[in-house]
């Protein structure tokens, strides 16, 4: 059965994911080479450079900050996929047509893509930045087409029909002109030591609801989105607290009307979560 909540955008045109009571606002990274990493996101997504502290780079779309890249501490170890940290930051295209234009841009620019998938609720591409941080670029199918069984949404990892996305463009000649103004981070996916414990933590400490689970991964959201946060232990089972001096993930900021007060908390693996009330 489909979700009874069928809206796909807010009055401002924001994607459904961003209209929920809690949503992802920003991701912070620590990089050995800040400019090299920033250049990557400028190249693949056309993110704009916003004002930030000296030595750091803040990237965004439509004047909204999305990615904050700070210098890693001197002598910091590189990220390790066997440890807790970032699996990927998922950038949500406002429309399927925007994803289609990005596909043409990626093809013409020969951007290295690691994989792609049809998740039923969304269509997605996967990449990796120069320091090993995972990246997802995706668009959602309309929320009223998602298949819900009570509080659980059906997702899968099926082959993606890339040609169908491009063929659906109203104007195939329209060019990619950088990040759409309403591009946002739709979700983050984290590496954890125990997916079930991570799900319990996000529900009790942040107020998200579990919408899909498997033995080694859990997916949680606010307001019946397919997921704002994913947590898996596919490579990191049993990992302990994250070394704060490693490069890679620095923090995740969540915002929205469902957050009562501004605060910072750490998940059981030392990942810093910033909570911010308001839109």
PDB file of C-alpha atoms in Angstrom:
ATOM      1  CA  UNK A   1       0.000   0.000   0.000  1.00  0.00           C
ATOM      2  CA  UNK A   2       1.162   3.566  -0.632  1.00  0.00           C
ATOM      3  CA  UNK A   3       1.809   6.220   1.959  1.00  0.00           C
ATOM      4  CA  UNK A   4      -1.213   8.402   2.706  1.00  0.00           C
ATOM      5  CA  UNK A   5       1.076  11.440   2.615  1.00  0.00           C
ATOM      6  CA  UNK A   6       1.350  12.130  -1.119  1.00  0.00           C
ATOM      7  CA  UNK A   7       2.958  15.554  -1.325  1.00  0.00           C
ATOM      8  CA  UNK A   8       6.250  15.609  -3.219  1.00  0.00           C
ATOM      9  CA  UNK A   9       7.416  19.176  -2.634  1.00  0.00           C
ATOM     10  CA  UNK A  10       6.847  22.092  -0.322  1.00  0.00           C
ATOM     11  CA  UNK A  11       5.301  25.367  -1.511  1.00  0.00           C
ATOM     12  CA  UNK A  12       8.874  26.584  -2.074  1.00  0.00           C
ATOM     13  CA  UNK A  13       9.599  23.645  -4.374  1.00  0.00           C
ATOM     14  CA  UNK A  14      11.936  21.872  -1.960  1.00  0.00           C
ATOM     15  CA  UNK A  15      12.134  18.101  -2.401  1.00  0.00           C
ATOM     16  CA  UNK A  16       9.916  15.961  -0.167  1.00  0.00           C
ATOM     17  CA  UNK A  17      12.903  14.893   1.963  1.00  0.00           C
ATOM     18  CA  UNK A  18      13.488  18.487   3.040  1.00  0.00           C
ATOM     19  CA  UNK A  19       9.865  19.116   4.043  1.00  0.00           C
ATOM     20  CA  UNK A  20       9.918  16.504   6.808  1.00  0.00           C
ATOM     21  CA  UNK A  21      10.039  17.511  10.517  1.00  0.00           C
ATOM     22  CA  UNK A  22      13.714  16.426  10.652  1.00  0.00           C
ATOM     23  CA  UNK A  23      16.024  16.440   7.652  1.00  0.00           C
ATOM     24  CA  UNK A  24      19.732  16.513   6.843  1.00  0.00           C
ATOM     25  CA  UNK A  25      21.088  20.036   6.486  1.00  0.00           C
ATOM     26  CA  UNK A  26      24.867  19.766   6.218  1.00  0.00           C
ATOM     27  CA  UNK A  27      27.815  17.380   6.316  1.00  0.00           C
ATOM     28  CA  UNK A  28      31.292  18.252   7.564  1.00  0.00           C
ATOM     29  CA  UNK A  29      34.441  16.579   6.264  1.00  0.00           C
ATOM     30  CA  UNK A  30      38.082  16.707   7.327  1.00  0.00           C
ATOM     31  CA  UNK A  31      40.484  16.498   4.390  1.00  0.00           C
ATOM     32  CA  UNK A  32      44.237  16.225   3.967  1.00  0.00           C
ATOM     33  CA  UNK A  33      43.938  18.348   0.814  1.00  0.00           C
ATOM     34  CA  UNK A  34      40.973  20.682   1.254  1.00  0.00           C
ATOM     35  CA  UNK A  35      41.157  22.285  -2.197  1.00  0.00           C
ATOM     36  CA  UNK A  36      41.521  18.975  -4.039  1.00  0.00           C
ATOM     37  CA  UNK A  37      38.439  17.579  -2.327  1.00  0.00           C
ATOM     38  CA  UNK A  38      36.497  20.825  -2.847  1.00  0.00           C
ATOM     39  CA  UNK A  39      37.432  20.866  -6.536  1.00  0.00           C
ATOM     40  CA  UNK A  40      36.019  17.375  -6.880  1.00  0.00           C
ATOM     41  CA  UNK A  41      32.583  18.411  -5.608  1.00  0.00           C
ATOM     42  CA  UNK A  42      32.683  21.541  -7.758  1.00  0.00           C
ATOM     43  CA  UNK A  43      33.434  19.376 -10.791  1.00  0.00           C
ATOM     44  CA  UNK A  44      30.924  16.589 -10.270  1.00  0.00           C
ATOM     45  CA  UNK A  45      28.035  18.687  -8.935  1.00  0.00           C
ATOM     46  CA  UNK A  46      28.834  22.301  -9.699  1.00  0.00           C
ATOM     47  CA  UNK A  47      28.532  23.295  -6.050  1.00  0.00           C
ATOM     48  CA  UNK A  48      29.222  26.961  -5.382  1.00  0.00           C
ATOM     49  CA  UNK A  49      31.816  28.254  -2.945  1.00  0.00           C
ATOM     50  CA  UNK A  50      30.349  30.139   0.004  1.00  0.00           C
ATOM     51  CA  UNK A  51      32.053  32.202   2.680  1.00  0.00           C
ATOM     52  CA  UNK A  52      33.870  30.148   5.280  1.00  0.00           C
ATOM     53  CA  UNK A  53      36.747  30.313   7.756  1.00  0.00           C
ATOM     54  CA  UNK A  54      40.303  30.597   6.484  1.00  0.00           C
ATOM     55  CA  UNK A  55      41.711  27.258   5.416  1.00  0.00           C
ATOM     56  CA  UNK A  56      38.284  25.680   5.044  1.00  0.00           C
ATOM     57  CA  UNK A  57      35.897  25.522   2.104  1.00  0.00           C
ATOM     58  CA  UNK A  58      32.106  25.707   2.388  1.00  0.00           C
ATOM     59  CA  UNK A  59      30.184  24.473  -0.661  1.00  0.00           C
ATOM     60  CA  UNK A  60      26.487  24.787  -1.351  1.00  0.00           C
ATOM     61  CA  UNK A  61      23.664  25.384  -3.799  1.00  0.00           C
ATOM     62  CA  UNK A  62      21.321  28.340  -4.076  1.00  0.00           C
ATOM     63  CA  UNK A  63      23.295  30.076  -1.337  1.00  0.00           C
ATOM     64  CA  UNK A  64      22.592  27.239   1.134  1.00  0.00           C
ATOM     65  CA  UNK A  65      25.668  25.570   2.703  1.00  0.00           C
ATOM     66  CA  UNK A  66      25.719  21.804   2.259  1.00  0.00           C
ATOM     67  CA  UNK A  67      29.307  20.626   2.641  1.00  0.00           C
ATOM     68  CA  UNK A  68      31.929  22.054   4.994  1.00  0.00           C
ATOM     69  CA  UNK A  69      35.488  20.839   4.305  1.00  0.00           C
ATOM     70  CA  UNK A  70      38.040  21.554   7.046  1.00  0.00           C
ATOM     71  CA  UNK A  71      41.735  20.668   7.152  1.00  0.00           C
ATOM     72  CA  UNK A  72      42.453  17.360   8.862  1.00  0.00           C
ATOM     73  CA  UNK A  73      44.772  17.585  11.887  1.00  0.00           C
ATOM     74  CA  UNK A  74      48.466  17.390  11.086  1.00  0.00           C
ATOM     75  CA  UNK A  75      49.512  13.752  10.917  1.00  0.00           C
ATOM     76  CA  UNK A  76      45.895  12.524  10.768  1.00  0.00           C
ATOM     77  CA  UNK A  77      45.418   8.981   9.511  1.00  0.00           C
ATOM     78  CA  UNK A  78      43.294   8.506   6.393  1.00  0.00           C
ATOM     79  CA  UNK A  79      39.736   7.263   6.708  1.00  0.00           C
ATOM     80  CA  UNK A  80      39.363   3.501   7.136  1.00  0.00           C
ATOM     81  CA  UNK A  81      36.276   1.739   5.787  1.00  0.00           C
ATOM     82  CA  UNK A  82      36.610  -0.886   8.547  1.00  0.00           C
ATOM     83  CA  UNK A  83      36.031   1.818  11.157  1.00  0.00           C
ATOM     84  CA  UNK A  84      32.971   3.897  11.990  1.00  0.00           C
ATOM     85  CA  UNK A  85      32.478   6.905   9.743  1.00  0.00           C
ATOM     86  CA  UNK A  86      30.858   8.032   6.508  1.00  0.00           C
ATOM     87  CA  UNK A  87      29.562   5.506   3.997  1.00  0.00           C
ATOM     88  CA  UNK A  88      28.230   8.235   1.717  1.00  0.00           C
ATOM     89  CA  UNK A  89      26.719  11.701   1.510  1.00  0.00           C
ATOM     90  CA  UNK A  90      23.657  11.575  -0.743  1.00  0.00           C
ATOM     91  CA  UNK A  91      22.928  14.649  -2.851  1.00  0.00           C
ATOM     92  CA  UNK A  92      19.286  14.813  -3.888  1.00  0.00           C
ATOM     93  CA  UNK A  93      18.398  16.295  -7.263  1.00  0.00           C
ATOM     94  CA  UNK A  94      15.166  18.342  -7.150  1.00  0.00           C
ATOM     95  CA  UNK A  95      13.716  16.468 -10.149  1.00  0.00           C
ATOM     96  CA  UNK A  96      14.342  13.419 -12.309  1.00  0.00           C
ATOM     97  CA  UNK A  97      15.058  15.798 -15.206  1.00  0.00           C
ATOM     98  CA  UNK A  98      17.894  17.327 -13.166  1.00  0.00           C
ATOM     99  CA  UNK A  99      19.308  13.833 -12.709  1.00  0.00           C
ATOM    100  CA  UNK A 100      18.984  13.239 -16.445  1.00  0.00           C
ATOM    101  CA  UNK A 101      20.956  16.379 -17.218  1.00  0.00           C
ATOM    102  CA  UNK A 102      23.572  15.335 -14.671  1.00  0.00           C
ATOM    103  CA  UNK A 103      23.878  11.935 -16.380  1.00  0.00           C
ATOM    104  CA  UNK A 104      24.697  13.645 -19.681  1.00  0.00           C
ATOM    105  CA  UNK A 105      27.201  15.879 -17.880  1.00  0.00           C
ATOM    106  CA  UNK A 106      28.819  12.855 -16.214  1.00  0.00           C
ATOM    107  CA  UNK A 107      29.057  11.037 -19.520  1.00  0.00           C
ATOM    108  CA  UNK A 108      30.504  13.968 -21.433  1.00  0.00           C
ATOM    109  CA  UNK A 109      32.950  14.771 -18.617  1.00  0.00           C
ATOM    110  CA  UNK A 110      33.900  11.093 -18.169  1.00  0.00           C
ATOM    111  CA  UNK A 111      33.261  11.296 -14.437  1.00  0.00           C
ATOM    112  CA  UNK A 112      34.286   8.061 -12.689  1.00  0.00           C
ATOM    113  CA  UNK A 113      31.119   6.370 -11.430  1.00  0.00           C
ATOM    114  CA  UNK A 114      31.428   3.367  -9.103  1.00  0.00           C
ATOM    115  CA  UNK A 115      27.901   2.057  -9.522  1.00  0.00           C
ATOM    116  CA  UNK A 116      24.218   2.767  -9.987  1.00  0.00           C
ATOM    117  CA  UNK A 117      20.953   1.308  -8.761  1.00  0.00           C
ATOM    118  CA  UNK A 118      17.184   1.517  -8.892  1.00  0.00           C
ATOM    119  CA  UNK A 119      16.022   1.500  -5.270  1.00  0.00           C
ATOM    120  CA  UNK A 120      12.294   1.621  -6.193  1.00  0.00           C
ATOM    121  CA  UNK A 121      11.887   4.805  -4.162  1.00  0.00           C
ATOM    122  CA  UNK A 122      14.799   6.479  -5.966  1.00  0.00           C
ATOM    123  CA  UNK A 123      17.324   6.226  -8.799  1.00  0.00           C
ATOM    124  CA  UNK A 124      20.938   6.605  -7.766  1.00  0.00           C
ATOM    125  CA  UNK A 125      24.575   6.831  -8.838  1.00  0.00           C
ATOM    126  CA  UNK A 126      27.569   6.172  -6.584  1.00  0.00           C
ATOM    127  CA  UNK A 127      31.001   7.792  -6.665  1.00  0.00           C
ATOM    128  CA  UNK A 128      34.023   8.258  -4.378  1.00  0.00           C
ATOM    129  CA  UNK A 129      35.832  11.524  -3.704  1.00  0.00           C
ATOM    130  CA  UNK A 130      39.665  11.789  -3.786  1.00  0.00           C
ATOM    131  CA  UNK A 131      40.010  10.934  -0.084  1.00  0.00           C
ATOM    132  CA  UNK A 132      37.669   7.958  -0.095  1.00  0.00           C
ATOM    133  CA  UNK A 133      34.410   9.576   1.019  1.00  0.00           C
ATOM    134  CA  UNK A 134      31.408   7.960  -0.610  1.00  0.00           C
ATOM    135  CA  UNK A 135      29.020  10.093  -2.670  1.00  0.00           C
ATOM    136  CA  UNK A 136      25.508   9.333  -3.906  1.00  0.00           C
ATOM    137  CA  UNK A 137      23.708  11.440  -6.510  1.00  0.00           C
ATOM    138  CA  UNK A 138      20.035  10.586  -6.833  1.00  0.00           C
ATOM    139  CA  UNK A 139      16.488  11.660  -7.490  1.00  0.00           C
ATOM    140  CA  UNK A 140      13.364  10.403  -5.771  1.00  0.00           C
ATOM    141  CA  UNK A 141      10.356   8.847  -7.364  1.00  0.00           C
ATOM    142  CA  UNK A 142       7.112  10.568  -6.261  1.00  0.00           C
ATOM    143  CA  UNK A 143       6.394   9.832  -2.608  1.00  0.00           C
ATOM    144  CA  UNK A 144       2.888   8.617  -3.393  1.00  0.00           C
ATOM    145  CA  UNK A 145       4.367   5.809  -5.503  1.00  0.00           C
ATOM    146  CA  UNK A 146       6.407   4.289  -2.658  1.00  0.00           C
ATOM    147  CA  UNK A 147       5.184   0.917  -1.426  1.00  0.00           C
ATOM    148  CA  UNK A 148       4.535   0.967   2.334  1.00  0.00           C
ATOM    149  CA  UNK A 149       3.547  -1.957   4.530  1.00  0.00           C
ATOM    150  CA  UNK A 150       2.496  -0.219   7.714  1.00  0.00           C
ATOM    151  CA  UNK A 151       5.579   1.699   8.840  1.00  0.00           C
ATOM    152  CA  UNK A 152       7.987  -0.147   6.535  1.00  0.00           C
ATOM    153  CA  UNK A 153       8.837   1.047   3.039  1.00  0.00           C
ATOM    154  CA  UNK A 154       9.916  -1.310   0.291  1.00  0.00           C
ATOM    155  CA  UNK A 155      13.359  -0.653  -1.160  1.00  0.00           C
ATOM    156  CA  UNK A 156      15.606  -2.762  -3.371  1.00  0.00           C
ATOM    157  CA  UNK A 157      18.863  -2.635  -5.296  1.00  0.00           C
ATOM    158  CA  UNK A 158      17.829  -3.331  -8.884  1.00  0.00           C
ATOM    159  CA  UNK A 159      19.544  -2.534 -12.195  1.00  0.00           C
ATOM    160  CA  UNK A 160      19.090   1.101 -13.214  1.00  0.00           C
ATOM    161  CA  UNK A 161      17.627   2.017 -16.615  1.00  0.00           C
ATOM    162  CA  UNK A 162      19.854   5.006 -17.359  1.00  0.00           C
ATOM    163  CA  UNK A 163      18.515   5.422 -20.884  1.00  0.00           C
ATOM    164  CA  UNK A 164      14.962   5.787 -19.567  1.00  0.00           C
ATOM    165  CA  UNK A 165      16.003   8.677 -17.318  1.00  0.00           C
ATOM    166  CA  UNK A 166      17.694  10.515 -20.180  1.00  0.00           C
ATOM    167  CA  UNK A 167      14.890   9.711 -22.633  1.00  0.00           C
ATOM    168  CA  UNK A 168      12.369  11.286 -20.243  1.00  0.00           C
ATOM    169  CA  UNK A 169      13.985  14.730 -20.553  1.00  0.00           C
ATOM    170  CA  UNK A 170      11.498  17.239 -21.958  1.00  0.00           C
ATOM    171  CA  UNK A 171      14.339  19.082 -23.661  1.00  0.00           C
ATOM    172  CA  UNK A 172      17.227  16.706 -24.427  1.00  0.00           C
ATOM    173  CA  UNK A 173      19.268  19.689 -25.630  1.00  0.00           C
ATOM    174  CA  UNK A 174      19.092  21.403 -22.217  1.00  0.00           C
ATOM    175  CA  UNK A 175      22.554  21.504 -20.721  1.00  0.00           C
ATOM    176  CA  UNK A 176      23.819  20.908 -17.212  1.00  0.00           C
ATOM    177  CA  UNK A 177      24.590  24.329 -15.733  1.00  0.00           C
ATOM    178  CA  UNK A 178      25.881  23.358 -12.316  1.00  0.00           C
ATOM    179  CA  UNK A 179      24.018  22.457  -9.168  1.00  0.00           C
ATOM    180  CA  UNK A 180      20.280  23.217  -9.349  1.00  0.00           C
ATOM    181  CA  UNK A 181      19.278  25.923  -6.883  1.00  0.00           C
ATOM    182  CA  UNK A 182      17.270  23.412  -4.817  1.00  0.00           C
ATOM    183  CA  UNK A 183      19.868  20.646  -4.736  1.00  0.00           C
ATOM    184  CA  UNK A 184      20.144  19.432  -1.134  1.00  0.00           C
ATOM    185  CA  UNK A 185      21.549  16.559   0.913  1.00  0.00           C
ATOM    186  CA  UNK A 186      18.715  14.051   1.009  1.00  0.00           C
ATOM    187  CA  UNK A 187      20.316  11.557   3.366  1.00  0.00           C
ATOM    188  CA  UNK A 188      23.548  10.365   4.914  1.00  0.00           C
ATOM    189  CA  UNK A 189      24.654   6.775   5.252  1.00  0.00           C
ATOM    190  CA  UNK A 190      27.019   5.910   8.103  1.00  0.00           C
ATOM    191  CA  UNK A 191      29.383   3.067   8.895  1.00  0.00           C
ATOM    192  CA  UNK A 192      28.767   1.762  12.409  1.00  0.00           C
ATOM    193  CA  UNK A 193      29.824  -1.172  14.566  1.00  0.00           C
ATOM    194  CA  UNK A 194      26.290  -2.510  15.049  1.00  0.00           C
ATOM    195  CA  UNK A 195      23.382  -1.530  12.793  1.00  0.00           C
ATOM    196  CA  UNK A 196      20.698  -2.603  15.275  1.00  0.00           C
ATOM    197  CA  UNK A 197      22.264  -0.557  18.083  1.00  0.00           C
ATOM    198  CA  UNK A 198      22.553   2.403  15.698  1.00  0.00           C
ATOM    199  CA  UNK A 199      18.844   2.167  14.866  1.00  0.00           C
ATOM    200  CA  UNK A 200      17.927   2.119  18.554  1.00  0.00           C
ATOM    201  CA  UNK A 201      20.125   5.167  19.175  1.00  0.00           C
ATOM    202  CA  UNK A 202      18.688   7.263  16.333  1.00  0.00           C
ATOM    203  CA  UNK A 203      15.161   6.460  17.443  1.00  0.00           C
ATOM    204  CA  UNK A 204      15.683   7.202  21.153  1.00  0.00           C
ATOM    205  CA  UNK A 205      18.096  10.153  20.912  1.00  0.00           C
ATOM    206  CA  UNK A 206      16.991  11.970  17.749  1.00  0.00           C
ATOM    207  CA  UNK A 207      13.412  10.844  17.210  1.00  0.00           C
ATOM    208  CA  UNK A 208      13.727   9.206  13.816  1.00  0.00           C
ATOM    209  CA  UNK A 209      11.636   6.163  12.921  1.00  0.00           C
ATOM    210  CA  UNK A 210      13.011   2.943  11.470  1.00  0.00           C
ATOM    211  CA  UNK A 211      11.495   2.317   8.032  1.00  0.00           C
ATOM    212  CA  UNK A 212      13.606  -0.594   6.761  1.00  0.00           C
ATOM    213  CA  UNK A 213      15.987  -2.999   8.459  1.00  0.00           C
ATOM    214  CA  UNK A 214      18.120  -6.000   7.631  1.00  0.00           C
ATOM    215  CA  UNK A 215      20.622  -7.912   9.769  1.00  0.00           C
ATOM    216  CA  UNK A 216      23.515  -5.615   8.841  1.00  0.00           C
ATOM    217  CA  UNK A 217      21.839  -2.284   7.999  1.00  0.00           C
ATOM    218  CA  UNK A 218      19.032  -0.016   9.143  1.00  0.00           C
ATOM    219  CA  UNK A 219      17.291   2.923   7.508  1.00  0.00           C
ATOM    220  CA  UNK A 220      15.530   5.668   9.454  1.00  0.00           C
ATOM    221  CA  UNK A 221      13.553   8.771   8.623  1.00  0.00           C
ATOM    222  CA  UNK A 222      11.237  11.508   9.760  1.00  0.00           C
ATOM    223  CA  UNK A 223       7.758  12.039   8.348  1.00  0.00           C
ATOM    224  CA  UNK A 224       7.658   8.874   6.191  1.00  0.00           C
ATOM    225  CA  UNK A 225      10.585   9.693   3.972  1.00  0.00           C
ATOM    226  CA  UNK A 226      12.316   6.560   2.666  1.00  0.00           C
ATOM    227  CA  UNK A 227      15.391   7.423   4.775  1.00  0.00           C
ATOM    228  CA  UNK A 228      17.278  10.405   6.089  1.00  0.00           C
ATOM    229  CA  UNK A 229      19.876   8.224   7.819  1.00  0.00           C
ATOM    230  CA  UNK A 230      21.276   4.830   6.887  1.00  0.00           C
ATOM    231  CA  UNK A 231      23.584   2.815   9.131  1.00  0.00           C
ATOM    232  CA  UNK A 232      25.441  -0.328   8.141  1.00  0.00           C
ATOM    233  CA  UNK A 233      28.132  -2.631   9.461  1.00  0.00           C
ATOM    234  CA  UNK A 234      28.884  -4.285   6.131  1.00  0.00           C
ATOM    235  CA  UNK A 235      32.626  -3.688   6.555  1.00  0.00           C
ATOM    236  CA  UNK A 236      32.749  -2.232  10.070  1.00  0.00           C
ATOM    237  CA  UNK A 237      31.084  -4.876  12.246  1.00  0.00           C
ATOM    238  CA  UNK A 238      32.309  -4.525  15.819  1.00  0.00           C
ATOM    239  CA  UNK A 239      34.020  -1.173  15.224  1.00  0.00           C
ATOM    240  CA  UNK A 240      34.609   0.934  18.297  1.00  0.00           C
ATOM    241  CA  UNK A 241      34.518   4.722  18.710  1.00  0.00           C
ATOM    242  CA  UNK A 242      35.836   6.670  15.773  1.00  0.00           C
ATOM    243  CA  UNK A 243      39.308   8.242  16.059  1.00  0.00           C
ATOM    244  CA  UNK A 244      38.556  12.009  16.028  1.00  0.00           C
ATOM    245  CA  UNK A 245      41.909  12.685  14.368  1.00  0.00           C
ATOM    246  CA  UNK A 246      41.162  10.615  11.264  1.00  0.00           C
ATOM    247  CA  UNK A 247      40.256  12.357   8.037  1.00  0.00           C
ATOM    248  CA  UNK A 248      36.787  11.809   6.622  1.00  0.00           C
ATOM    249  CA  UNK A 249      33.556  12.534   8.439  1.00  0.00           C
ATOM    250  CA  UNK A 250      33.590  15.423  10.902  1.00  0.00           C
ATOM    251  CA  UNK A 251      29.888  15.902  11.667  1.00  0.00           C
ATOM    252  CA  UNK A 252      26.335  15.651  10.364  1.00  0.00           C
ATOM    253  CA  UNK A 253      23.821  18.458  10.934  1.00  0.00           C
ATOM    254  CA  UNK A 254      20.107  17.700  11.099  1.00  0.00           C
ATOM    255  CA  UNK A 255      17.525  20.459  11.212  1.00  0.00           C
ATOM    256  CA  UNK A 256      13.791  21.004  11.287  1.00  0.00           C
ATOM    257  CA  UNK A 257      10.684  21.696  13.306  1.00  0.00           C
ATOM    258  CA  UNK A 258      10.969  18.263  14.911  1.00  0.00           C
ATOM    259  CA  UNK A 259      14.099  19.329  16.810  1.00  0.00           C
ATOM    260  CA  UNK A 260      13.298  21.080  20.067  1.00  0.00           C
ATOM    261  CA  UNK A 261      16.613  22.774  20.849  1.00  0.00           C
ATOM    262  CA  UNK A 262      20.072  23.286  19.421  1.00  0.00           C
ATOM    263  CA  UNK A 263      22.593  20.776  20.722  1.00  0.00           C
ATOM    264  CA  UNK A 264      25.420  18.452  19.756  1.00  0.00           C
ATOM    265  CA  UNK A 265      25.562  14.767  20.620  1.00  0.00           C
ATOM    266  CA  UNK A 266      27.780  11.841  19.653  1.00  0.00           C
ATOM    267  CA  UNK A 267      26.461   8.507  18.482  1.00  0.00           C
ATOM    268  CA  UNK A 268      27.895   5.356  20.115  1.00  0.00           C
ATOM    269  CA  UNK A 269      30.789   5.427  17.614  1.00  0.00           C
ATOM    270  CA  UNK A 270      31.805   9.020  18.272  1.00  0.00           C
ATOM    271  CA  UNK A 271      30.171  10.533  15.192  1.00  0.00           C
ATOM    272  CA  UNK A 272      29.224  14.126  16.038  1.00  0.00           C
ATOM    273  CA  UNK A 273      25.565  14.928  15.316  1.00  0.00           C
ATOM    274  CA  UNK A 274      24.508  18.563  15.380  1.00  0.00           C
ATOM    275  CA  UNK A 275      20.804  19.206  15.925  1.00  0.00           C
ATOM    276  CA  UNK A 276      19.318  22.526  14.880  1.00  0.00           C
ATOM    277  CA  UNK A 277      15.675  23.592  15.355  1.00  0.00           C
ATOM    278  CA  UNK A 278      13.716  25.438  12.698  1.00  0.00           C
ATOM    279  CA  UNK A 279      13.461  25.188   8.938  1.00  0.00           C
TER     280      UNK A 279
END
